[in-house]
Amino acid sequence: DAVVEQYEEAQLDALRRGLLLAAFLAVISLAVTRHLPTRIRTDDDENVGDGVDEPVSPATATRRSHELGAPRVRTNPTRTLIRR
């Protein structure tokens, strides 16, 4: 019985440590990704490198990507057409 109790305690201890490590990694990943850009930068941006990005709507981001030469994609229920 003593061996079984030790084994159970070791399993629970390993589970606690694993969950603690997962929580720690989640907090670290949130801290690291907090400063990711929220919009596409262009060469004519005035404040390049200021570290502050304003939120941009998906439509604006799509328009800017097209201005930079990304292909336009139109979808319909049956197929996708790529136009340049």
PDB file of N, CA and C in Angstrom:
ATOM      1  N   ASP A   1       0.804  -1.201   0.000  1.00  0.00           N
ATOM      2  CA  ASP A   1       0.000   0.000   0.000  1.00  0.00           C
ATOM      3  C   ASP A   1       0.853   1.273   0.000  1.00  0.00           C
ATOM      4  N   ALA A   2       1.968   1.217   0.656  1.00  0.00           N
ATOM      5  CA  ALA A   2       2.843   2.394   0.728  1.00  0.00           C
ATOM      6  C   ALA A   2       3.394   2.733  -0.658  1.00  0.00           C
ATOM      7  N   VAL A   3       3.707   1.701  -1.445  1.00  0.00           N
ATOM      8  CA  VAL A   3       4.233   1.930  -2.793  1.00  0.00           C
ATOM      9  C   VAL A   3       3.170   2.578  -3.678  1.00  0.00           C
ATOM     10  N   VAL A   4       1.945   2.113  -3.562  1.00  0.00           N
ATOM     11  CA  VAL A   4       0.847   2.659  -4.357  1.00  0.00           C
ATOM     12  C   VAL A   4       0.615   4.124  -3.989  1.00  0.00           C
ATOM     13  N   GLU A   5       0.651   4.441  -2.706  1.00  0.00           N
ATOM     14  CA  GLU A   5       0.458   5.823  -2.271  1.00  0.00           C
ATOM     15  C   GLU A   5       1.589   6.721  -2.771  1.00  0.00           C
ATOM     16  N   GLN A   6       2.814   6.222  -2.736  1.00  0.00           N
ATOM     17  CA  GLN A   6       3.942   6.998  -3.243  1.00  0.00           C
ATOM     18  C   GLN A   6       3.799   7.236  -4.748  1.00  0.00           C
ATOM     19  N   TYR A   7       3.366   6.199  -5.464  1.00  0.00           N
ATOM     20  CA  TYR A   7       3.180   6.322  -6.905  1.00  0.00           C
ATOM     21  C   TYR A   7       2.088   7.340  -7.229  1.00  0.00           C
ATOM     22  N   GLU A   8       0.974   7.273  -6.498  1.00  0.00           N
ATOM     23  CA  GLU A   8      -0.112   8.228  -6.711  1.00  0.00           C
ATOM     24  C   GLU A   8       0.364   9.654  -6.448  1.00  0.00           C
ATOM     25  N   GLU A   9       1.102   9.843  -5.371  1.00  0.00           N
ATOM     26  CA  GLU A   9       1.604  11.172  -5.039  1.00  0.00           C
ATOM     27  C   GLU A   9       2.591  11.666  -6.091  1.00  0.00           C
ATOM     28  N   ALA A  10       3.422  10.776  -6.607  1.00  0.00           N
ATOM     29  CA  ALA A  10       4.379  11.159  -7.655  1.00  0.00           C
ATOM     30  C   ALA A  10       3.643  11.555  -8.933  1.00  0.00           C
ATOM     31  N   GLN A  11       2.592  10.831  -9.283  1.00  0.00           N
ATOM     32  CA  GLN A  11       1.806  11.153 -10.475  1.00  0.00           C
ATOM     33  C   GLN A  11       1.123  12.514 -10.315  1.00  0.00           C
ATOM     34  N   LEU A  12       0.527  12.757  -9.163  1.00  0.00           N
ATOM     35  CA  LEU A  12      -0.131  14.047  -8.926  1.00  0.00           C
ATOM     36  C   LEU A  12       0.878  15.189  -8.918  1.00  0.00           C
ATOM     37  N   ASP A  13       2.037  14.944  -8.349  1.00  0.00           N
ATOM     38  CA  ASP A  13       3.085  15.964  -8.327  1.00  0.00           C
ATOM     39  C   ASP A  13       3.536  16.293  -9.750  1.00  0.00           C
ATOM     40  N   ALA A  14       3.717  15.273 -10.585  1.00  0.00           N
ATOM     41  CA  ALA A  14       4.114  15.497 -11.977  1.00  0.00           C
ATOM     42  C   ALA A  14       3.021  16.259 -12.730  1.00  0.00           C
ATOM     43  N   LEU A  15       1.767  15.945 -12.477  1.00  0.00           N
ATOM     44  CA  LEU A  15       0.650  16.646 -13.113  1.00  0.00           C
ATOM     45  C   LEU A  15       0.630  18.119 -12.695  1.00  0.00           C
ATOM     46  N   ARG A  16       0.807  18.371 -11.408  1.00  0.00           N
ATOM     47  CA  ARG A  16       0.833  19.768 -10.918  1.00  0.00           C
ATOM     48  C   ARG A  16       1.972  20.548 -11.572  1.00  0.00           C
ATOM     49  N   ARG A  17       3.141  19.944 -11.639  1.00  0.00           N
ATOM     50  CA  ARG A  17       4.291  20.629 -12.246  1.00  0.00           C
ATOM     51  C   ARG A  17       4.059  20.886 -13.735  1.00  0.00           C
ATOM     52  N   GLY A  18       3.478  19.927 -14.421  1.00  0.00           N
ATOM     53  CA  GLY A  18       3.187  20.100 -15.840  1.00  0.00           C
ATOM     54  C   GLY A  18       2.190  21.220 -16.082  1.00  0.00           C
ATOM     55  N   LEU A  19       1.142  21.275 -15.282  1.00  0.00           N
ATOM     56  CA  LEU A  19       0.149  22.339 -15.423  1.00  0.00           C
ATOM     57  C   LEU A  19       0.739  23.704 -15.072  1.00  0.00           C
ATOM     58  N   LEU A  20       1.601  23.744 -14.072  1.00  0.00           N
ATOM     59  CA  LEU A  20       2.262  24.991 -13.710  1.00  0.00           C
ATOM     60  C   LEU A  20       3.165  25.465 -14.845  1.00  0.00           C
ATOM     61  N   LEU A  21       3.893  24.553 -15.462  1.00  0.00           N
ATOM     62  CA  LEU A  21       4.755  24.903 -16.586  1.00  0.00           C
ATOM     63  C   LEU A  21       3.924  25.399 -17.770  1.00  0.00           C
ATOM     64  N   ALA A  22       2.806  24.742 -18.056  1.00  0.00           N
ATOM     65  CA  ALA A  22       1.945  25.175 -19.160  1.00  0.00           C
ATOM     66  C   ALA A  22       1.381  26.567 -18.901  1.00  0.00           C
ATOM     67  N   ALA A  23       0.966  26.848 -17.677  1.00  0.00           N
ATOM     68  CA  ALA A  23       0.448  28.176 -17.337  1.00  0.00           C
ATOM     69  C   ALA A  23       1.549  29.231 -17.464  1.00  0.00           C
ATOM     70  N   PHE A  24       2.741  28.895 -17.015  1.00  0.00           N
ATOM     71  CA  PHE A  24       3.870  29.823 -17.107  1.00  0.00           C
ATOM     72  C   PHE A  24       4.187  30.140 -18.571  1.00  0.00           C
ATOM     73  N   LEU A  25       4.212  29.125 -19.420  1.00  0.00           N
ATOM     74  CA  LEU A  25       4.473  29.349 -20.842  1.00  0.00           C
ATOM     75  C   LEU A  25       3.367  30.181 -21.496  1.00  0.00           C
ATOM     76  N   ALA A  26       2.131  29.981 -21.079  1.00  0.00           N
ATOM     77  CA  ALA A  26       1.025  30.766 -21.627  1.00  0.00           C
ATOM     78  C   ALA A  26       1.182  32.242 -21.257  1.00  0.00           C
ATOM     79  N   VAL A  27       1.549  32.521 -20.036  1.00  0.00           N
ATOM     80  CA  VAL A  27       1.736  33.914 -19.601  1.00  0.00           C
ATOM     81  C   VAL A  27       2.904  34.547 -20.347  1.00  0.00           C
ATOM     82  N   ILE A  28       3.990  33.814 -20.495  1.00  0.00           N
ATOM     83  CA  ILE A  28       5.166  34.322 -21.219  1.00  0.00           C
ATOM     84  C   ILE A  28       4.797  34.595 -22.677  1.00  0.00           C
ATOM     85  N   SER A  29       4.049  33.687 -23.317  1.00  0.00           N
ATOM     86  CA  SER A  29       3.689  33.888 -24.721  1.00  0.00           C
ATOM     87  C   SER A  29       2.777  35.105 -24.890  1.00  0.00           C
ATOM     88  N   LEU A  30       1.883  35.345 -23.952  1.00  0.00           N
ATOM     89  CA  LEU A  30       1.041  36.543 -24.022  1.00  0.00           C
ATOM     90  C   LEU A  30       1.879  37.810 -23.880  1.00  0.00           C
ATOM     91  N   ALA A  31       2.847  37.778 -22.999  1.00  0.00           N
ATOM     92  CA  ALA A  31       3.704  38.948 -22.808  1.00  0.00           C
ATOM     93  C   ALA A  31       4.537  39.228 -24.057  1.00  0.00           C
ATOM     94  N   VAL A  32       4.998  38.189 -24.715  1.00  0.00           N
ATOM     95  CA  VAL A  32       5.842  38.356 -25.905  1.00  0.00           C
ATOM     96  C   VAL A  32       5.023  38.830 -27.102  1.00  0.00           C
ATOM     97  N   THR A  33       3.817  38.324 -27.276  1.00  0.00           N
ATOM     98  CA  THR A  33       3.015  38.656 -28.451  1.00  0.00           C
ATOM     99  C   THR A  33       2.187  39.924 -28.275  1.00  0.00           C
ATOM    100  N   ARG A  34       2.272  40.565 -27.155  1.00  0.00           N
ATOM    101  CA  ARG A  34       1.477  41.770 -26.898  1.00  0.00           C
ATOM    102  C   ARG A  34       1.827  42.903 -27.848  1.00  0.00           C
ATOM    103  N   HIS A  35       3.064  42.964 -28.315  1.00  0.00           N
ATOM    104  CA  HIS A  35       3.504  44.074 -29.143  1.00  0.00           C
ATOM    105  C   HIS A  35       3.572  43.748 -30.632  1.00  0.00           C
ATOM    106  N   LEU A  36       2.885  42.724 -31.077  1.00  0.00           N
ATOM    107  CA  LEU A  36       2.863  42.408 -32.502  1.00  0.00           C
ATOM    108  C   LEU A  36       2.129  43.517 -33.254  1.00  0.00           C
ATOM    109  N   PRO A  37       2.563  43.835 -34.473  1.00  0.00           N
ATOM    110  CA  PRO A  37       1.883  44.894 -35.226  1.00  0.00           C
ATOM    111  C   PRO A  37       0.464  44.478 -35.597  1.00  0.00           C
ATOM    112  N   THR A  38      -0.415  45.472 -35.675  1.00  0.00           N
ATOM    113  CA  THR A  38      -1.812  45.205 -36.010  1.00  0.00           C
ATOM    114  C   THR A  38      -2.156  45.689 -37.410  1.00  0.00           C
ATOM    115  N   ARG A  39      -1.189  46.248 -38.111  1.00  0.00           N
ATOM    116  CA  ARG A  39      -1.451  46.709 -39.468  1.00  0.00           C
ATOM    117  C   ARG A  39      -0.185  46.549 -40.307  1.00  0.00           C
ATOM    118  N   ILE A  40      -0.376  46.621 -41.623  1.00  0.00           N
ATOM    119  CA  ILE A  40       0.735  46.493 -42.565  1.00  0.00           C
ATOM    120  C   ILE A  40       1.437  47.836 -42.667  1.00  0.00           C
ATOM    121  N   ARG A  41       2.727  47.832 -42.508  1.00  0.00           N
ATOM    122  CA  ARG A  41       3.496  49.074 -42.641  1.00  0.00           C
ATOM    123  C   ARG A  41       3.866  49.287 -44.106  1.00  0.00           C
ATOM    124  N   THR A  42       3.859  50.543 -44.530  1.00  0.00           N
ATOM    125  CA  THR A  42       4.276  50.893 -45.877  1.00  0.00           C
ATOM    126  C   THR A  42       5.476  51.819 -45.790  1.00  0.00           C
ATOM    127  N   ASP A  43       6.159  52.012 -46.905  1.00  0.00           N
ATOM    128  CA  ASP A  43       7.347  52.862 -46.922  1.00  0.00           C
ATOM    129  C   ASP A  43       7.032  54.320 -46.614  1.00  0.00           C
ATOM    130  N   ASP A  44       5.808  54.747 -46.877  1.00  0.00           N
ATOM    131  CA  ASP A  44       5.475  56.148 -46.658  1.00  0.00           C
ATOM    132  C   ASP A  44       4.849  56.423 -45.294  1.00  0.00           C
ATOM    133  N   ASP A  45       4.911  55.462 -44.365  1.00  0.00           N
ATOM    134  CA  ASP A  45       4.426  55.710 -43.007  1.00  0.00           C
ATOM    135  C   ASP A  45       5.274  56.775 -42.345  1.00  0.00           C
ATOM    136  N   GLU A  46       4.614  57.737 -41.699  1.00  0.00           N
ATOM    137  CA  GLU A  46       5.327  58.833 -41.058  1.00  0.00           C
ATOM    138  C   GLU A  46       6.034  58.391 -39.786  1.00  0.00           C
ATOM    139  N   ASN A  47       5.384  57.574 -38.978  1.00  0.00           N
ATOM    140  CA  ASN A  47       5.906  57.234 -37.660  1.00  0.00           C
ATOM    141  C   ASN A  47       6.468  55.817 -37.621  1.00  0.00           C
ATOM    142  N   VAL A  48       7.280  55.466 -38.594  1.00  0.00           N
ATOM    143  CA  VAL A  48       7.857  54.130 -38.619  1.00  0.00           C
ATOM    144  C   VAL A  48       8.777  53.984 -37.420  1.00  0.00           C
ATOM    145  N   GLY A  49       8.552  52.930 -36.656  1.00  0.00           N
ATOM    146  CA  GLY A  49       9.428  52.662 -35.529  1.00  0.00           C
ATOM    147  C   GLY A  49       8.994  53.293 -34.223  1.00  0.00           C
ATOM    148  N   ASP A  50       7.807  53.911 -34.175  1.00  0.00           N
ATOM    149  CA  ASP A  50       7.388  54.519 -32.922  1.00  0.00           C
ATOM    150  C   ASP A  50       6.811  53.501 -31.948  1.00  0.00           C
ATOM    151  N   GLY A  51       6.539  52.272 -32.422  1.00  0.00           N
ATOM    152  CA  GLY A  51       6.059  51.206 -31.550  1.00  0.00           C
ATOM    153  C   GLY A  51       4.578  51.267 -31.241  1.00  0.00           C
ATOM    154  N   VAL A  52       3.846  52.216 -31.834  1.00  0.00           N
ATOM    155  CA  VAL A  52       2.417  52.348 -31.572  1.00  0.00           C
ATOM    156  C   VAL A  52       1.665  52.120 -32.871  1.00  0.00           C
ATOM    157  N   ASP A  53       0.765  51.149 -32.874  1.00  0.00           N
ATOM    158  CA  ASP A  53      -0.040  50.845 -34.048  1.00  0.00           C
ATOM    159  C   ASP A  53      -1.508  51.027 -33.704  1.00  0.00           C
ATOM    160  N   GLU A  54      -2.224  51.722 -34.581  1.00  0.00           N
ATOM    161  CA  GLU A  54      -3.662  51.851 -34.385  1.00  0.00           C
ATOM    162  C   GLU A  54      -4.338  50.644 -35.031  1.00  0.00           C
ATOM    163  N   PRO A  55      -5.447  50.195 -34.466  1.00  0.00           N
ATOM    164  CA  PRO A  55      -6.181  49.081 -35.077  1.00  0.00           C
ATOM    165  C   PRO A  55      -6.682  49.477 -36.470  1.00  0.00           C
ATOM    166  N   VAL A  56      -6.690  48.515 -37.377  1.00  0.00           N
ATOM    167  CA  VAL A  56      -7.124  48.752 -38.749  1.00  0.00           C
ATOM    168  C   VAL A  56      -8.204  47.731 -39.078  1.00  0.00           C
ATOM    169  N   SER A  57      -9.222  48.182 -39.785  1.00  0.00           N
ATOM    170  CA  SER A  57     -10.287  47.261 -40.169  1.00  0.00           C
ATOM    171  C   SER A  57      -9.762  46.267 -41.200  1.00  0.00           C
ATOM    172  N   PRO A  58     -10.366  45.092 -41.298  1.00  0.00           N
ATOM    173  CA  PRO A  58      -9.938  44.118 -42.301  1.00  0.00           C
ATOM    174  C   PRO A  58     -10.012  44.670 -43.725  1.00  0.00           C
ATOM    175  N   ALA A  59     -11.018  45.499 -44.016  1.00  0.00           N
ATOM    176  CA  ALA A  59     -11.152  46.062 -45.365  1.00  0.00           C
ATOM    177  C   ALA A  59      -9.975  46.983 -45.678  1.00  0.00           C
ATOM    178  N   THR A  60      -9.554  47.793 -44.705  1.00  0.00           N
ATOM    179  CA  THR A  60      -8.413  48.686 -44.914  1.00  0.00           C
ATOM    180  C   THR A  60      -7.132  47.892 -45.091  1.00  0.00           C
ATOM    181  N   ALA A  61      -6.940  46.857 -44.285  1.00  0.00           N
ATOM    182  CA  ALA A  61      -5.745  46.025 -44.409  1.00  0.00           C
ATOM    183  C   ALA A  61      -5.702  45.344 -45.773  1.00  0.00           C
ATOM    184  N   THR A  62      -6.868  44.882 -46.265  1.00  0.00           N
ATOM    185  CA  THR A  62      -6.925  44.247 -47.581  1.00  0.00           C
ATOM    186  C   THR A  62      -6.592  45.252 -48.671  1.00  0.00           C
ATOM    187  N   ARG A  63      -7.151  46.462 -48.582  1.00  0.00           N
ATOM    188  CA  ARG A  63      -6.867  47.492 -49.576  1.00  0.00           C
ATOM    189  C   ARG A  63      -5.373  47.819 -49.598  1.00  0.00           C
ATOM    190  N   ARG A  64      -4.775  47.951 -48.432  1.00  0.00           N
ATOM    191  CA  ARG A  64      -3.351  48.278 -48.372  1.00  0.00           C
ATOM    192  C   ARG A  64      -2.501  47.147 -48.945  1.00  0.00           C
ATOM    193  N   SER A  65      -2.888  45.914 -48.688  1.00  0.00           N
ATOM    194  CA  SER A  65      -2.115  44.801 -49.237  1.00  0.00           C
ATOM    195  C   SER A  65      -2.219  44.774 -50.755  1.00  0.00           C
ATOM    196  N   HIS A  66      -3.386  45.154 -51.307  1.00  0.00           N
ATOM    197  CA  HIS A  66      -3.534  45.221 -52.761  1.00  0.00           C
ATOM    198  C   HIS A  66      -2.683  46.351 -53.335  1.00  0.00           C
ATOM    199  N   GLU A  67      -2.593  47.455 -52.610  1.00  0.00           N
ATOM    200  CA  GLU A  67      -1.755  48.567 -53.059  1.00  0.00           C
ATOM    201  C   GLU A  67      -0.282  48.167 -53.099  1.00  0.00           C
ATOM    202  N   LEU A  68       0.090  47.220 -52.254  1.00  0.00           N
ATOM    203  CA  LEU A  68       1.476  46.749 -52.222  1.00  0.00           C
ATOM    204  C   LEU A  68       1.736  45.643 -53.235  1.00  0.00           C
ATOM    205  N   GLY A  69       0.725  45.268 -54.018  1.00  0.00           N
ATOM    206  CA  GLY A  69       0.928  44.296 -55.088  1.00  0.00           C
ATOM    207  C   GLY A  69       0.433  42.897 -54.811  1.00  0.00           C
ATOM    208  N   ALA A  70      -0.277  42.694 -53.717  1.00  0.00           N
ATOM    209  CA  ALA A  70      -0.816  41.366 -53.441  1.00  0.00           C
ATOM    210  C   ALA A  70      -1.930  41.060 -54.440  1.00  0.00           C
ATOM    211  N   PRO A  71      -2.054  39.809 -54.865  1.00  0.00           N
ATOM    212  CA  PRO A  71      -3.108  39.483 -55.832  1.00  0.00           C
ATOM    213  C   PRO A  71      -4.496  39.622 -55.210  1.00  0.00           C
ATOM    214  N   ARG A  72      -5.452  40.051 -56.031  1.00  0.00           N
ATOM    215  CA  ARG A  72      -6.832  40.146 -55.565  1.00  0.00           C
ATOM    216  C   ARG A  72      -7.481  38.773 -55.693  1.00  0.00           C
ATOM    217  N   VAL A  73      -8.167  38.363 -54.663  1.00  0.00           N
ATOM    218  CA  VAL A  73      -8.817  37.054 -54.660  1.00  0.00           C
ATOM    219  C   VAL A  73     -10.311  37.266 -54.524  1.00  0.00           C
ATOM    220  N   ARG A  74     -11.053  36.713 -55.463  1.00  0.00           N
ATOM    221  CA  ARG A  74     -12.505  36.766 -55.396  1.00  0.00           C
ATOM    222  C   ARG A  74     -13.006  35.347 -55.280  1.00  0.00           C
ATOM    223  N   THR A  75     -13.932  35.141 -54.396  1.00  0.00           N
ATOM    224  CA  THR A  75     -14.452  33.793 -54.202  1.00  0.00           C
ATOM    225  C   THR A  75     -15.932  33.762 -54.541  1.00  0.00           C
ATOM    226  N   ASN A  76     -16.367  32.606 -54.993  1.00  0.00           N
ATOM    227  CA  ASN A  76     -17.775  32.341 -55.165  1.00  0.00           C
ATOM    228  C   ASN A  76     -18.008  30.913 -54.705  1.00  0.00           C
ATOM    229  N   PRO A  77     -19.225  30.452 -54.623  1.00  0.00           N
ATOM    230  CA  PRO A  77     -19.465  29.114 -54.072  1.00  0.00           C
ATOM    231  C   PRO A  77     -18.802  27.980 -54.831  1.00  0.00           C
ATOM    232  N   THR A  78     -18.480  28.171 -56.105  1.00  0.00           N
ATOM    233  CA  THR A  78     -17.971  27.051 -56.874  1.00  0.00           C
ATOM    234  C   THR A  78     -16.456  27.072 -57.090  1.00  0.00           C
ATOM    235  N   ARG A  79     -15.824  28.260 -57.118  1.00  0.00           N
ATOM    236  CA  ARG A  79     -14.383  28.296 -57.368  1.00  0.00           C
ATOM    237  C   ARG A  79     -13.796  29.628 -56.918  1.00  0.00           C
ATOM    238  N   THR A  80     -12.460  29.675 -56.898  1.00  0.00           N
ATOM    239  CA  THR A  80     -11.754  30.899 -56.534  1.00  0.00           C
ATOM    240  C   THR A  80     -10.977  31.384 -57.751  1.00  0.00           C
ATOM    241  N   LEU A  81     -11.116  32.663 -58.057  1.00  0.00           N
ATOM    242  CA  LEU A  81     -10.410  33.252 -59.178  1.00  0.00           C
ATOM    243  C   LEU A  81      -9.365  34.234 -58.639  1.00  0.00           C
ATOM    244  N   ILE A  82      -8.153  34.147 -59.142  1.00  0.00           N
ATOM    245  CA  ILE A  82      -7.105  35.070 -58.727  1.00  0.00           C
ATOM    246  C   ILE A  82      -6.852  36.019 -59.888  1.00  0.00           C
ATOM    247  N   ARG A  83      -6.973  37.315 -59.610  1.00  0.00           N
ATOM    248  CA  ARG A  83      -6.760  38.327 -60.638  1.00  0.00           C
ATOM    249  C   ARG A  83      -5.681  39.279 -60.185  1.00  0.00           C
ATOM    250  N   ARG A  84      -4.875  39.739 -61.090  1.00  0.00           N
ATOM    251  CA  ARG A  84      -3.832  40.716 -60.769  1.00  0.00           C
ATOM    252  C   ARG A  84      -4.186  42.059 -61.348  1.00  0.00           C
TER     253      ARG A  84
END
